[in-house]
Amino acid sequence: MIDANCGFSDGSATANPFGGTVSGNYIFDWDIDGVGDNDDNPNIPNLLAGVYSLTVIDDNNCTIDTSIIISNTSGPQITVNNTADPSCHGGNDGSIDLSISGGNQPYQIFWNPNQTSQTSVISNLFAGEHVVHVIDAVGCTVIDTITLNEPSPILIDLTLNNSTCQSCDGTASAVVSGGNPSAIYNTIWSNGNSGNLASSLCSGIYTISVSDNFGCSKDSNFTISDDLTGISVNPTLISPNCPGALNGSISLSPTGGASPYNYVWMNNGSTSNTVNNLSSGEYEVLITDNNGCTEVASFLLNNSTENIDISSYVTPADCNANNGNIKIIPNGGTAPYTYSWSNNSVTDSIFNLSAGLYTVTVTDNNGCSNTANIGLPNFNNLTISTVVTHVACFNENTGSISATVSGNTGSTTNTWFDENGNNLSSGVNVSNLSAGNYTLQVVDDISGCYQFENISIEQNTPIQASLGNTNNASCDVSCDGEASLVVYGGSHPYSYLWDNGASTSIANNLCEGLNNVLITDVQGCTFSQAFIIEKDDNLTFTSSTINATCGNCDGVANLTAVGGSGNESFTWFDGIVSNSHPNLCAGVHGFELIDNATGCSVISSVEVSDIGGPDNSIVNTVNPTCFNGADGSASVIASGGTPPYNYNWIPSGQNTNVISGLSAGLYHLEVIDNNNCKLVVPVSITNPSAPVVEQLTENATCGLNNGAISLIVYQGNGSYSYSWNGPNGFSSNAKNISNLEAGVYELTISDGNGCLYPYTFTINSDNGLTIDLTKTDISCFGINDGSISSTVSNGSGSYNYLWSTSSTNSNINNLGPGLYSLTVTDVNTNCISSDFVELLSPDSISISTAFVLEPSCFGQSNGQASVSVSGGNNIYAVNWTGMGIGFEQLNLSAGNYPITVTDQNNCTANGVVTINQPDSIQVIVDQIINSYCVDQSDGEIYISVIGGISPYNYSWINTGGTYSNTSDQDINNLLPGTYIITIIDQNLCSNSDTITVDAQNTIIADAGIDSSVCVGGCLDIIGSGLGSSVLSYSWSIVDSTTILSTDSLISAYCFNDTNDLQFVLSVSDQSCSDNDTITIIVNPLPIVDAGLDIDQIYGADVELGGQPTGPVGSSFVWSPSINFLNPNDSTLPNPDVIVLANQSYSVTVTDINGCQNSDDINIILIPDISYSSGFSPNNDGVNDTWSIDQIDQFPNCNVEIYNRWGTLLFKSVGYNEQWTGLFNEKPLPIGTYYFVIKLNDPLFPDPVTGPVTIIR
């Protein structure tokens, strides 16, 4: 090819095809200016710069397409200084920096696609081809295409392991690839993990966020599911119905997980889902489903009722007599109780008993029972002492009792009973006993007297154990589990023996599964327990691979450890230490997985394959119909690689293999197969040629329509039509146009293909005159102050003026309204032009009253008025003299209001608005008829009304508010008093007047002054009357018809409650009467508190009175006024007194209302002795006797000690010898005893009693 010289059609192209089948010449189909040319000429001359398409056809109609670019020589040159690719896939921060040289400046620069920039440096670019067109000052054009590349997208390949057994043991691993080749990735998981692995994941939705050091990022969501559902236990619990009962049970009905289920009960080793014969307590079970998922559950069985305790009170029988008694008191359980005695009694007490052992069973309302043995002794000197050996291990029968009997007169018969009354053995010793209560019955063989001793055998609590902290075994074969025990019950210290030989409470090196431990306490008691040690899941891995593509080493392998400790690492055979290995070629790649915490390891490999890409395409194009049109199209058929294909047209970004709407230019299609392998296909679209238009223009002269335009049109495809549009509606379809006025003319040429080509031409006017008239209209009606000024342009500058007023000046003044014209002649060119203008005058200002509202009432200022204004020059200012401005005025009283109106030209006019008002309302009293008596309603008033606007409304009211009339003009039946009449007319105007009606006769009743009284008090109530000489009286209580008195006096009326009362006095003569009321306030008596009775010793100082003794502000008097700490304290609310004897005091309180009330308090003298609640007579010199302090004040006292059966154990007259806990010179056992102290003093006749406890 030969390039065209800049702007000329002297380029040429020559085709030299080869191949195909041809007997003579090929057929050459050139596309020149959009017109095909089929011939056998391989040479095309006379070409302009541009892109030309050629199709070569052989004898078999096989074709090949190509494009040829003819450039301009000696035109501008483009140098690419620098390019910056987008940082991220899909980013738009790319840029291009060009230098342009050669040709003729200035340059025009156009970018494609979608760039408005016309500079040599552009930015914010996406990846793809960017075409620049540079046109110099003479039209030389150069085109260049610059391609910006982008990094591949960031790819995240996830490997997921779901959670199991409702636990949070799911994992996710990521292999990140793509992006910038030198990218360093930062991976953040939504659960807070970082790096390529997220662990301890519960079921749910998570997000992985990957960013690199170039600012590129990619997010991806994934879901972790739970492969195995959890186990729900669903227990049915039945607690024991009574304390100590063994009828509780637990039954399990598990759901979830995978059946069948296995059970291990930690308490008894049972493997059933139901355990029976249970006592109250806590039970624990391990459930394992068919998937190996486990659930541990614990349950608590409680007794439904409390244990029944039986207390007894015994009155011993005389020897060989039937006069003993037993009373029992049950506590706990649920009342009521039933009783069953061994002597067949069924009450809580049995009487007239001989000495012996009695057994009673108490059953409560729930059917729970308890049995007690109660020994009824004789009054005798028999004493029993015992030595007890308790049970060492829970539920064993190693207890024993050895007894010693003394105080007997001969041999004894000894019998042992258990707590259910069963006869165990005879003799003084008994063995092989379990924990419980036992009774020894001793019978003196000579006297026949009985004595009993109750003994309790105790035992240690059972040894129990539970797991503390545990660590699972790491691998199937690693016995590295650990368990620690929490042991309680039995007797400290403990020893341990585990299956693996461990001998402490913490065992190491335990294997997965059941591990047994034997616990032995210091008594040799043992307890065996099995515990389960779990194992961490088997160490293994999951893998995922991304195959290599297009022969590259871009494969990726991702590994995730499963079942390890969480501290694992992968070492690839090529030395890479990572769970993710990028940049792998096709082949097998080995690695070792190591659990760094346990040392467990796995050796394995993964395989990566290779996939090729697309390698061929068929391109079909259709060029635009018109020059610079955009209806070209192209289609591409790709082959090779791995379908389906993705398509990306550069620079448009369309993503199909067919594209339309194309203008001329070079396009590229990226074909990307399913493995992201890419093939780039170039596609060229060429322009058809456009018509060339040459024109000859003749300008208009003197502003006349004498211009013309002539055209010469060639090239293009011919068959042209023309459409002209010009100023003032000009249009034409001729090729050449004439008789044109000055202005812009637009031409549209249409060719045979319907292509439209627009052109614009300008006709100038040579020295035509333009007149510009400026007027000032008359300002006010009747004034001649108008003016007109002229400005002439587009002439030679020398002009003659002639106005219709005969003036020859350029401007005229002092004009009235009318039409004025001006003719201007150019002295040098004789061009003439005329123009006219009309001067306007405003109408005269007219003022009219638009609206008047009179004041509604006489003397008010609520009138309104508004005016309307017409004529003048609009924008009026309305001034009300002395009132203000505006078209409307409010709050006007009656009168005349002058107005001045001024328009925007200060033209004025005057007017007056008149406001009227109604007459005032007046009341005329026609007649007043007074009442006969003060309380008689026979008065009358008659009035007339003038003024205002009728009709009128009338409203009467008296000054006391007891009379009201809102309808009548004249009123009657009136009591004496002052009446106010208010007249309201139709406009709601009002006026009031006062009229007085007097009484012809006057009676005045006076009930006296209000007063007060205390509850229970009586008053004389005295009234009086004024009027005629003969008056009658009547007293009553308000709202009561009972007459209290017919005199002016109520004598000694008593008030017995706190209700206030109102009394009414009625006074009358034979014709008139009057009433008056008096109020008596009844005050309550004050609340008095002398305080609680006080027990105190002689000489003590005690305080009298309550908190408070009486109300604030009251006065106080105590009586009798003896033994006060200070003699004058008897008037204090809380005085102190000295206790010298039993004494009663009374306090009298008078409150601020003068009301009185009283209260009493008793001071009781008690003896000044004290004693301890117990003592320990073990001869250690400390607290060996029971002491009574200050008892020497009472030398005649009697001190007696009893046991719980009422046996007298100790008696002393005086207490010079303190009790040492002996009875019949033998120590009494530990227990509670009861004392009776009789002081034998006339001041203290009552005995002092209470319990005392012996502690040894």
CSV table of N, CA and C in Angstrom, one decimal, residues 10-90:
chain,number,residue,atom,x,y,z
A,10,ASP,N,-4.6,10.3,-2.9
A,10,ASP,CA,-3.6,9.8,-3.8
A,10,ASP,C,-2.9,8.5,-3.2
A,11,GLY,N,-3.6,7.9,-2.2
A,11,GLY,CA,-3.1,6.7,-1.7
A,11,GLY,C,-3.5,5.5,-2.6
A,12,SER,N,-2.9,4.4,-2.4
A,12,SER,CA,-3.3,3.2,-3.2
A,12,SER,C,-3.0,1.9,-2.4
A,13,ALA,N,-3.7,0.8,-2.8
A,13,ALA,CA,-3.5,-0.4,-2.1
A,13,ALA,C,-3.5,-1.5,-3.1
A,14,THR,N,-2.6,-2.5,-2.9
A,14,THR,CA,-2.5,-3.7,-3.8
A,14,THR,C,-2.5,-4.9,-3.0
A,15,ALA,N,-3.4,-5.9,-3.4
A,15,ALA,CA,-3.6,-7.2,-2.8
A,15,ALA,C,-2.8,-8.3,-3.5
A,16,ASN,N,-2.1,-9.1,-2.8
A,16,ASN,CA,-1.3,-10.2,-3.3
A,16,ASN,C,-1.7,-11.5,-2.7
A,17,PRO,N,-2.9,-12.1,-3.0
A,17,PRO,CA,-3.4,-13.3,-2.3
A,17,PRO,C,-2.6,-14.5,-2.8
A,18,PHE,N,-2.7,-15.6,-2.0
A,18,PHE,CA,-2.1,-16.9,-2.4
A,18,PHE,C,-2.9,-18.0,-1.7
A,19,GLY,N,-2.9,-19.2,-2.3
A,19,GLY,CA,-3.6,-20.3,-1.8
A,19,GLY,C,-5.0,-20.4,-2.4
A,20,GLY,N,-5.8,-21.3,-1.9
A,20,GLY,CA,-7.2,-21.4,-2.4
A,20,GLY,C,-7.1,-22.1,-3.8
A,21,THR,N,-8.2,-22.1,-4.5
A,21,THR,CA,-8.3,-22.7,-5.8
A,21,THR,C,-8.7,-21.6,-6.8
A,22,VAL,N,-7.8,-21.4,-7.8
A,22,VAL,CA,-8.1,-20.3,-8.8
A,22,VAL,C,-7.5,-20.8,-10.2
A,23,SER,N,-8.3,-20.7,-11.2
A,23,SER,CA,-7.9,-21.1,-12.6
A,23,SER,C,-7.4,-19.9,-13.3
A,24,GLY,N,-7.9,-18.7,-12.9
A,24,GLY,CA,-7.4,-17.5,-13.6
A,24,GLY,C,-7.1,-16.4,-12.5
A,25,ASN,N,-8.0,-15.5,-12.3
A,25,ASN,CA,-7.7,-14.5,-11.3
A,25,ASN,C,-8.7,-14.6,-10.1
A,26,TYR,N,-8.3,-14.2,-9.0
A,26,TYR,CA,-9.2,-14.1,-7.9
A,26,TYR,C,-10.2,-13.0,-8.1
A,27,ILE,N,-11.3,-13.0,-7.4
A,27,ILE,CA,-12.3,-11.9,-7.4
A,27,ILE,C,-12.0,-11.1,-6.2
A,28,PHE,N,-11.8,-9.7,-6.4
A,28,PHE,CA,-11.5,-8.8,-5.3
A,28,PHE,C,-12.7,-7.9,-5.1
A,29,ASP,N,-13.3,-8.0,-3.8
A,29,ASP,CA,-14.4,-7.2,-3.5
A,29,ASP,C,-13.9,-6.1,-2.5
A,30,TRP,N,-13.7,-4.9,-3.1
A,30,TRP,CA,-13.2,-3.8,-2.2
A,30,TRP,C,-14.4,-3.0,-1.7
A,31,ASP,N,-14.3,-2.6,-0.4
A,31,ASP,CA,-15.3,-1.8,0.2
A,31,ASP,C,-14.7,-0.4,0.3
A,32,ILE,N,-15.1,0.5,-0.7
A,32,ILE,CA,-14.6,1.8,-0.8
A,32,ILE,C,-15.7,2.8,-0.6
A,33,ASP,N,-15.6,3.6,0.4
A,33,ASP,CA,-16.7,4.6,0.8
A,33,ASP,C,-18.0,3.9,0.9
A,34,GLY,N,-18.0,2.7,1.5
A,34,GLY,CA,-19.3,2.0,1.7
A,34,GLY,C,-19.9,1.3,0.5
A,35,VAL,N,-19.2,1.4,-0.7
A,35,VAL,CA,-19.7,0.8,-1.9
A,35,VAL,C,-18.8,-0.4,-2.3
A,36,GLY,N,-19.4,-1.6,-2.5
A,36,GLY,CA,-18.6,-2.7,-2.9
A,36,GLY,C,-18.2,-2.6,-4.4
A,37,ASP,N,-17.0,-3.1,-4.7
A,37,ASP,CA,-16.5,-3.1,-6.1
A,37,ASP,C,-16.0,-4.5,-6.4
A,38,ASN,N,-16.8,-5.3,-7.1
A,38,ASN,CA,-16.4,-6.7,-7.4
A,38,ASN,C,-15.7,-6.7,-8.8
A,39,ASP,N,-14.5,-7.0,-8.8
A,39,ASP,CA,-13.8,-7.1,-10.1
A,39,ASP,C,-12.5,-8.0,-9.9
A,40,ASP,N,-11.7,-8.1,-10.9
A,40,ASP,CA,-10.5,-8.9,-10.7
A,40,ASP,C,-9.2,-8.0,-10.6
A,41,ASN,N,-9.4,-6.8,-10.2
A,41,ASN,CA,-8.3,-5.9,-10.1
A,41,ASN,C,-7.8,-5.9,-8.6
A,42,PRO,N,-6.6,-6.3,-8.4
A,42,PRO,CA,-6.0,-6.3,-7.1
A,42,PRO,C,-5.5,-4.9,-6.6
A,43,ASN,N,-5.5,-3.9,-7.6
A,43,ASN,CA,-5.0,-2.6,-7.2
A,43,ASN,C,-6.1,-1.6,-7.2
A,44,ILE,N,-6.1,-0.7,-6.1
A,44,ILE,CA,-7.1,0.3,-5.9
A,44,ILE,C,-6.3,1.6,-5.8
A,45,PRO,N,-6.5,2.6,-6.8
A,45,PRO,CA,-5.7,3.9,-6.6
A,45,PRO,C,-6.6,4.9,-6.0
A,46,ASN,N,-6.1,6.2,-5.9
A,46,ASN,CA,-6.8,7.4,-5.6
A,46,ASN,C,-7.5,7.2,-4.2
A,47,LEU,N,-6.8,6.7,-3.3
A,47,LEU,CA,-7.5,6.5,-1.9
A,47,LEU,C,-7.1,7.6,-1.0
A,48,LEU,N,-8.1,8.1,-0.3
A,48,LEU,CA,-7.9,8.9,0.9
A,48,LEU,C,-7.4,8.1,2.1
A,49,ALA,N,-6.9,8.8,3.1
A,49,ALA,CA,-6.5,8.1,4.3
A,49,ALA,C,-7.7,7.5,4.9
A,50,GLY,N,-7.6,6.3,5.4
A,50,GLY,CA,-8.8,5.6,6.0
A,50,GLY,C,-8.5,4.1,6.1
A,51,VAL,N,-9.6,3.4,6.6
A,51,VAL,CA,-9.6,2.0,6.7
A,51,VAL,C,-10.4,1.4,5.6
A,52,TYR,N,-9.9,0.4,4.8
A,52,TYR,CA,-10.6,-0.2,3.7
A,52,TYR,C,-10.6,-1.7,3.9
A,53,SER,N,-11.8,-2.2,3.5
A,53,SER,CA,-12.0,-3.7,3.7
A,53,SER,C,-11.9,-4.4,2.3
A,54,LEU,N,-11.4,-5.6,2.3
A,54,LEU,CA,-11.2,-6.4,1.1
A,54,LEU,C,-11.6,-7.8,1.4
A,55,THR,N,-12.5,-8.3,0.5
A,55,THR,CA,-12.8,-9.7,0.5
A,55,THR,C,-12.3,-10.4,-0.8
A,56,VAL,N,-11.5,-11.4,-0.7
A,56,VAL,CA,-10.9,-12.1,-1.8
A,56,VAL,C,-11.6,-13.5,-1.9
A,57,ILE,N,-12.1,-13.8,-3.2
A,57,ILE,CA,-13.0,-15.0,-3.4
A,57,ILE,C,-12.3,-15.8,-4.5
A,58,ASP,N,-12.1,-17.2,-4.2
A,58,ASP,CA,-11.5,-18.1,-5.2
A,58,ASP,C,-12.6,-18.8,-6.0
A,59,ASP,N,-12.2,-19.8,-6.8
A,59,ASP,CA,-13.2,-20.4,-7.7
A,59,ASP,C,-14.2,-21.2,-6.9
A,60,ASN,N,-13.9,-21.6,-5.7
A,60,ASN,CA,-14.8,-22.4,-4.9
A,60,ASN,C,-15.7,-21.5,-3.9
A,61,ASN,N,-15.6,-20.2,-4.2
A,61,ASN,CA,-16.3,-19.2,-3.4
A,61,ASN,C,-15.8,-19.2,-1.9
A,62,CYS,N,-14.6,-19.8,-1.8
A,62,CYS,CA,-14.0,-19.6,-0.4
A,62,CYS,C,-13.5,-18.2,-0.3
A,63,THR,N,-13.6,-17.6,0.9
A,63,THR,CA,-13.3,-16.2,1.0
A,63,THR,C,-12.3,-16.0,2.2
A,64,ILE,N,-11.7,-14.8,2.1
A,64,ILE,CA,-10.8,-14.4,3.2
A,64,ILE,C,-11.0,-12.8,3.3
A,65,ASP,N,-11.2,-12.3,4.5
A,65,ASP,CA,-11.4,-10.9,4.7
A,65,ASP,C,-10.1,-10.3,5.3
A,66,THR,N,-9.9,-9.0,5.0
A,66,THR,CA,-8.8,-8.3,5.6
A,66,THR,C,-9.1,-6.8,5.5
A,67,SER,N,-8.3,-6.1,6.3
A,67,SER,CA,-8.5,-4.6,6.4
A,67,SER,C,-7.1,-4.0,6.0
A,68,ILE,N,-7.2,-2.8,5.4
A,68,ILE,CA,-6.0,-2.1,5.0
A,68,ILE,C,-6.2,-0.6,5.5
A,69,ILE,N,-5.2,-0.1,6.2
A,69,ILE,CA,-5.2,1.2,6.7
A,69,ILE,C,-4.3,2.1,5.8
A,70,ILE,N,-4.9,3.1,5.2
A,70,ILE,CA,-4.1,4.2,4.5
A,70,ILE,C,-4.0,5.4,5.4
A,71,SER,N,-2.7,5.7,5.7
A,71,SER,CA,-2.5,6.9,6.6
A,71,SER,C,-2.1,8.1,5.8
A,72,ASN,N,-2.1,9.2,6.4
A,72,ASN,CA,-1.6,10.5,5.8
A,72,ASN,C,-0.1,10.6,6.1
A,73,THR,N,0.6,10.9,5.1
A,73,THR,CA,2.0,11.2,5.4
A,73,THR,C,2.2,12.7,5.7
A,74,SER,N,3.3,13.0,6.3
A,74,SER,CA,3.6,14.4,6.7
A,74,SER,C,2.5,14.9,7.7
A,75,GLY,N,1.7,14.0,8.3
A,75,GLY,CA,0.8,14.5,9.3
A,75,GLY,C,1.4,14.4,10.7
A,76,PRO,N,0.5,14.6,11.7
A,76,PRO,CA,1.0,14.6,13.1
A,76,PRO,C,1.4,13.1,13.4
A,77,GLN,N,2.4,13.0,14.4
A,77,GLN,CA,2.9,11.8,14.9
A,77,GLN,C,2.5,11.6,16.4
A,78,ILE,N,2.2,10.4,16.8
A,78,ILE,CA,1.8,10.1,18.2
A,78,ILE,C,2.9,9.3,18.8
A,79,THR,N,3.4,9.7,20.0
A,79,THR,CA,4.4,9.0,20.8
A,79,THR,C,3.7,8.7,22.2
A,80,VAL,N,3.7,7.4,22.5
A,80,VAL,CA,3.2,7.0,23.8
A,80,VAL,C,4.3,7.1,24.8
A,81,ASN,N,4.2,8.1,25.8
A,81,ASN,CA,5.2,8.3,26.8
A,81,ASN,C,5.1,7.3,27.9
A,82,ASN,N,3.8,7.1,28.4
A,82,ASN,CA,3.7,6.2,29.5
A,82,ASN,C,2.2,5.7,29.6
A,83,THR,N,2.1,4.5,30.1
A,83,THR,CA,0.7,3.9,30.3
A,83,THR,C,0.7,3.3,31.7
A,84,ALA,N,-0.4,3.4,32.4
A,84,ALA,CA,-0.6,2.8,33.7
A,84,ALA,C,-1.8,1.9,33.6
A,85,ASP,N,-1.6,0.6,33.8
A,85,ASP,CA,-2.7,-0.3,33.8
A,85,ASP,C,-3.6,-0.2,35.0
A,86,PRO,N,-4.9,-0.5,35.0
A,86,PRO,CA,-5.7,-0.5,36.2
A,86,PRO,C,-5.1,-1.4,37.3
A,87,SER,N,-5.2,-1.0,38.5
A,87,SER,CA,-4.6,-1.7,39.6
A,87,SER,C,-5.3,-3.0,39.9
A,88,CYS,N,-6.6,-3.0,39.7
A,88,CYS,CA,-7.4,-4.2,40.1
A,88,CYS,C,-8.3,-4.6,38.9
A,89,HIS,N,-8.7,-5.8,38.9
A,89,HIS,CA,-9.6,-6.3,37.9
A,89,HIS,C,-10.9,-5.5,38.0
A,90,GLY,N,-11.3,-5.0,36.8
A,90,GLY,CA,-12.5,-4.1,36.8
A,90,GLY,C,-12.3,-2.7,37.3
